[in-house]
Amino acid sequence: MTLKTNSIKINTSKKFEIIDITSKINELIEINEGLISIFSKHSTSAIVVNENESGLLKDIEFSLDNLISDKYSYNHDRIDNNARSHLKSFLLSSSECLPIKNSKLDLGTWQSVFFIELDGPRSNRTITLTMVGE
Amino acid sequence: MTLKTNSIKINTSKKFEIIDITSKINELIEINEGLISIFSKHSTSAIVVNENESGLLKDIEFSLDNLISDKYSYNHDRIDNNARSHLKSFLLSSSECLPIKNSKLDLGTWQSVFFIELDGPRSNRTITLTMVGE
Amino acid sequence: MTLKTNSIKINTSKKFEIIDITSKINELIEINEGLISIFSKHSTSAIVVNENESGLLKDIEFSLDNLISDKYSYNHDRIDNNARSHLKSFLLSSSECLPIKNSKLDLGTWQSVFFIELDGPRSNRTITLTMVGE
């Protein structure tokens, strides 16, 4: 059993952006089989697993906007004008813990790992990778 | 420290179905104490932990239908008529990482692990189990 | 590689309460680097990572109340009058799996780990910590 760690840095260019990080993660995997924690160090972003289809990614943006409506006034906006970005992140999650097999993420045919920027554009978004296995 | 892996295959029979997989997982646990990642290899399903009470399971279906409304037209439906199934999966999660103690899931009294089918019926839904511990 | 386990007990004092458990977790970390699973053994609570800003915490309560509306009648309320507490827990998650570095949670500047009480007040809420690493 061994422990390996690494990280990914991402610059985003829009307020809302979904970035497929599957191949970047695969390049950084240093164990053959085990677990990987993929964790975003930011509270206005998310890590999710779903299908990389352009129409679906638009539907995800639309659904998040619907769920955390802009018709309310939020307390956090008095401090920092990004309450909805935090609330969307909160509703999703900042991490995923996934299986590794044959030195790759062991995903299904229609699955990709996404970093979701909810309050961009930002530089140096950091995603931590922690691998445990053999 | 050791690594053990296994998987569960499930056939579902309805569009929406919540299946308690707690005892199936417990049968396949091969370590005494540690962690288990429970991961569904499908982007129209989810893995969640909550109480197995029949009324609550109906409330979960109702709430998901409410949150991802059928009153909108979704882009992904032009490709594959299951946008809402993906969006519900996205809102929940395809994995859970849980503690193991005494060779069983170390759950609370009112907790079960569920596989949620969001786009059935399907055959051979695959859930990956990855255990790390002693 | 080593496995360490511990737990946190919390008494809550309100129906809805967000409690920052970051420093409690850090006190109980017994490895230098690796992974920690933080798991609440209750199906009317949640573990989440976000920013500890008082306005935002109010927005989180408001958003959850909005998403799981009190204008419907829920089946689970016939058994136990806390369906909405379960449904909010289900929408969030009862666990997080996070990285450890230098014997602390390796969080970003604006991140804290929260236990969310959704059906309090309760005594002896139990959060399990399972650490794997070096």
Short mmCIF file of N, CA and C in Angstrom, two decimals, chain B residues 65-118:
data_model
loop_
_atom_site.label_atom_id
_atom_site.label_comp_id
_atom_site.label_asym_id
_atom_site.label_seq_id
_atom_site.Cartn_x
_atom_site.Cartn_y
_atom_site.Cartn_z
N ASP B 65 -38.35 15.10 -8.49
CA ASP B 65 -39.19 15.53 -9.62
C ASP B 65 -39.51 17.02 -9.55
N ASN B 66 -39.64 17.51 -8.34
CA ASN B 66 -39.90 18.93 -8.11
C ASN B 66 -38.68 19.79 -8.41
N LEU B 67 -37.52 19.32 -7.96
CA LEU B 67 -36.29 20.11 -8.08
C LEU B 67 -35.85 20.21 -9.54
N ILE B 68 -36.00 19.12 -10.28
CA ILE B 68 -35.64 19.12 -11.71
C ILE B 68 -36.96 18.98 -12.48
N SER B 69 -37.60 20.13 -12.69
CA SER B 69 -38.97 20.18 -13.18
C SER B 69 -39.10 19.70 -14.63
N ASP B 70 -40.28 19.11 -14.92
CA ASP B 70 -40.55 18.70 -16.31
C ASP B 70 -41.21 19.82 -17.11
N LYS B 71 -41.30 21.03 -16.55
CA LYS B 71 -41.94 22.12 -17.29
C LYS B 71 -40.96 22.86 -18.21
N TYR B 72 -39.67 22.50 -18.17
CA TYR B 72 -38.68 23.12 -19.06
C TYR B 72 -38.32 22.15 -20.18
N SER B 73 -37.79 22.70 -21.27
CA SER B 73 -37.24 21.80 -22.29
C SER B 73 -35.73 21.82 -22.15
N TYR B 74 -35.13 20.64 -22.09
CA TYR B 74 -33.70 20.51 -21.84
C TYR B 74 -32.94 20.17 -23.13
N ASN B 75 -31.76 20.75 -23.27
CA ASN B 75 -30.94 20.54 -24.47
C ASN B 75 -30.58 19.07 -24.68
N HIS B 76 -30.24 18.38 -23.59
CA HIS B 76 -29.78 17.00 -23.72
C HIS B 76 -30.88 16.08 -24.28
N ASP B 77 -32.14 16.50 -24.15
CA ASP B 77 -33.24 15.66 -24.65
C ASP B 77 -33.24 15.55 -26.18
N ARG B 78 -32.52 16.45 -26.86
CA ARG B 78 -32.42 16.34 -28.33
C ARG B 78 -31.50 15.18 -28.73
N ILE B 79 -30.57 14.83 -27.83
CA ILE B 79 -29.59 13.77 -28.09
C ILE B 79 -30.13 12.43 -27.57
N ASP B 80 -30.66 12.50 -26.37
CA ASP B 80 -31.03 11.28 -25.64
C ASP B 80 -32.10 11.75 -24.66
N ASN B 81 -33.25 11.14 -24.69
CA ASN B 81 -34.39 11.69 -23.95
C ASN B 81 -34.35 11.41 -22.45
N ASN B 82 -33.23 11.79 -21.81
CA ASN B 82 -33.11 11.52 -20.37
C ASN B 82 -32.37 12.62 -19.60
N ALA B 83 -32.53 13.87 -20.05
CA ALA B 83 -31.85 14.99 -19.38
C ALA B 83 -32.16 15.04 -17.88
N ARG B 84 -33.42 14.90 -17.54
CA ARG B 84 -33.79 15.01 -16.11
C ARG B 84 -33.13 13.92 -15.26
N SER B 85 -32.96 12.73 -15.84
CA SER B 85 -32.28 11.64 -15.11
C SER B 85 -30.84 12.03 -14.81
N HIS B 86 -30.14 12.60 -15.80
CA HIS B 86 -28.77 13.05 -15.57
C HIS B 86 -28.73 14.18 -14.53
N LEU B 87 -29.67 15.11 -14.63
CA LEU B 87 -29.64 16.28 -13.74
C LEU B 87 -29.93 15.89 -12.29
N LYS B 88 -30.80 14.89 -12.10
CA LYS B 88 -31.04 14.40 -10.74
C LYS B 88 -29.79 13.70 -10.20
N SER B 89 -29.13 12.93 -11.04
CA SER B 89 -27.90 12.24 -10.64
C SER B 89 -26.82 13.25 -10.25
N PHE B 90 -26.72 14.30 -11.05
CA PHE B 90 -25.76 15.38 -10.84
C PHE B 90 -26.01 16.07 -9.49
N LEU B 91 -27.28 16.24 -9.14
CA LEU B 91 -27.66 16.91 -7.91
C LEU B 91 -27.35 16.05 -6.68
N LEU B 92 -27.50 14.75 -6.84
CA LEU B 92 -27.10 13.81 -5.79
C LEU B 92 -25.63 13.52 -6.04
N SER B 93 -25.21 12.28 -6.05
CA SER B 93 -23.82 11.98 -6.34
C SER B 93 -23.73 10.51 -6.71
N SER B 94 -22.73 10.16 -7.46
CA SER B 94 -22.58 8.77 -7.89
C SER B 94 -21.72 7.95 -6.93
N SER B 95 -21.32 8.56 -5.80
CA SER B 95 -20.46 7.81 -4.88
C SER B 95 -20.66 8.21 -3.43
N GLU B 96 -20.27 7.30 -2.55
CA GLU B 96 -20.17 7.58 -1.11
C GLU B 96 -18.90 6.89 -0.61
N CYS B 97 -18.23 7.51 0.34
CA CYS B 97 -17.05 6.91 0.95
C CYS B 97 -17.35 6.76 2.44
N LEU B 98 -17.47 5.51 2.92
CA LEU B 98 -18.03 5.25 4.25
C LEU B 98 -17.08 4.44 5.12
N PRO B 99 -17.26 4.51 6.44
CA PRO B 99 -16.40 3.75 7.35
C PRO B 99 -16.85 2.28 7.50
N ILE B 100 -15.86 1.42 7.72
CA ILE B 100 -16.10 0.01 8.01
C ILE B 100 -15.58 -0.29 9.42
N LYS B 101 -16.37 -1.05 10.19
CA LYS B 101 -15.96 -1.47 11.53
C LYS B 101 -16.50 -2.88 11.76
N ASN B 102 -15.71 -3.77 12.35
CA ASN B 102 -16.14 -5.15 12.58
C ASN B 102 -16.66 -5.82 11.31
N SER B 103 -15.96 -5.55 10.20
CA SER B 103 -16.27 -6.16 8.89
C SER B 103 -17.66 -5.81 8.35
N LYS B 104 -18.23 -4.68 8.82
CA LYS B 104 -19.53 -4.21 8.33
C LYS B 104 -19.44 -2.69 8.09
N LEU B 105 -20.34 -2.17 7.28
CA LEU B 105 -20.51 -0.72 7.19
C LEU B 105 -20.83 -0.20 8.59
N ASP B 106 -20.14 0.84 9.01
CA ASP B 106 -20.37 1.40 10.35
C ASP B 106 -21.41 2.54 10.26
N LEU B 107 -22.66 2.12 10.03
CA LEU B 107 -23.76 3.09 9.85
C LEU B 107 -24.48 3.35 11.16
N GLY B 108 -25.24 4.43 11.20
CA GLY B 108 -26.11 4.71 12.33
C GLY B 108 -27.36 3.84 12.26
N THR B 109 -28.12 3.84 13.35
CA THR B 109 -29.32 3.00 13.48
C THR B 109 -30.31 3.18 12.32
N TRP B 110 -30.47 4.41 11.88
CA TRP B 110 -31.50 4.71 10.87
C TRP B 110 -30.91 4.92 9.48
N GLN B 111 -29.72 4.40 9.25
CA GLN B 111 -29.09 4.62 7.94
C GLN B 111 -29.00 3.34 7.11
N SER B 112 -29.31 3.47 5.83
CA SER B 112 -29.09 2.43 4.83
C SER B 112 -28.37 3.07 3.65
N VAL B 113 -27.69 2.24 2.85
CA VAL B 113 -27.08 2.73 1.60
C VAL B 113 -28.01 2.34 0.45
N PHE B 114 -28.35 3.34 -0.37
CA PHE B 114 -29.25 3.09 -1.50
C PHE B 114 -28.57 3.32 -2.85
N PHE B 115 -28.90 2.44 -3.80
CA PHE B 115 -28.65 2.73 -5.21
C PHE B 115 -29.95 3.31 -5.74
N ILE B 116 -29.89 4.47 -6.37
CA ILE B 116 -31.10 5.06 -6.96
C ILE B 116 -31.02 4.97 -8.48
N GLU B 117 -31.94 4.25 -9.06
CA GLU B 117 -32.10 4.19 -10.52
C GLU B 117 -32.93 5.39 -10.94
N LEU B 118 -32.37 6.20 -11.85
CA LEU B 118 -33.06 7.41 -12.30
C LEU B 118 -33.49 7.33 -13.76
#
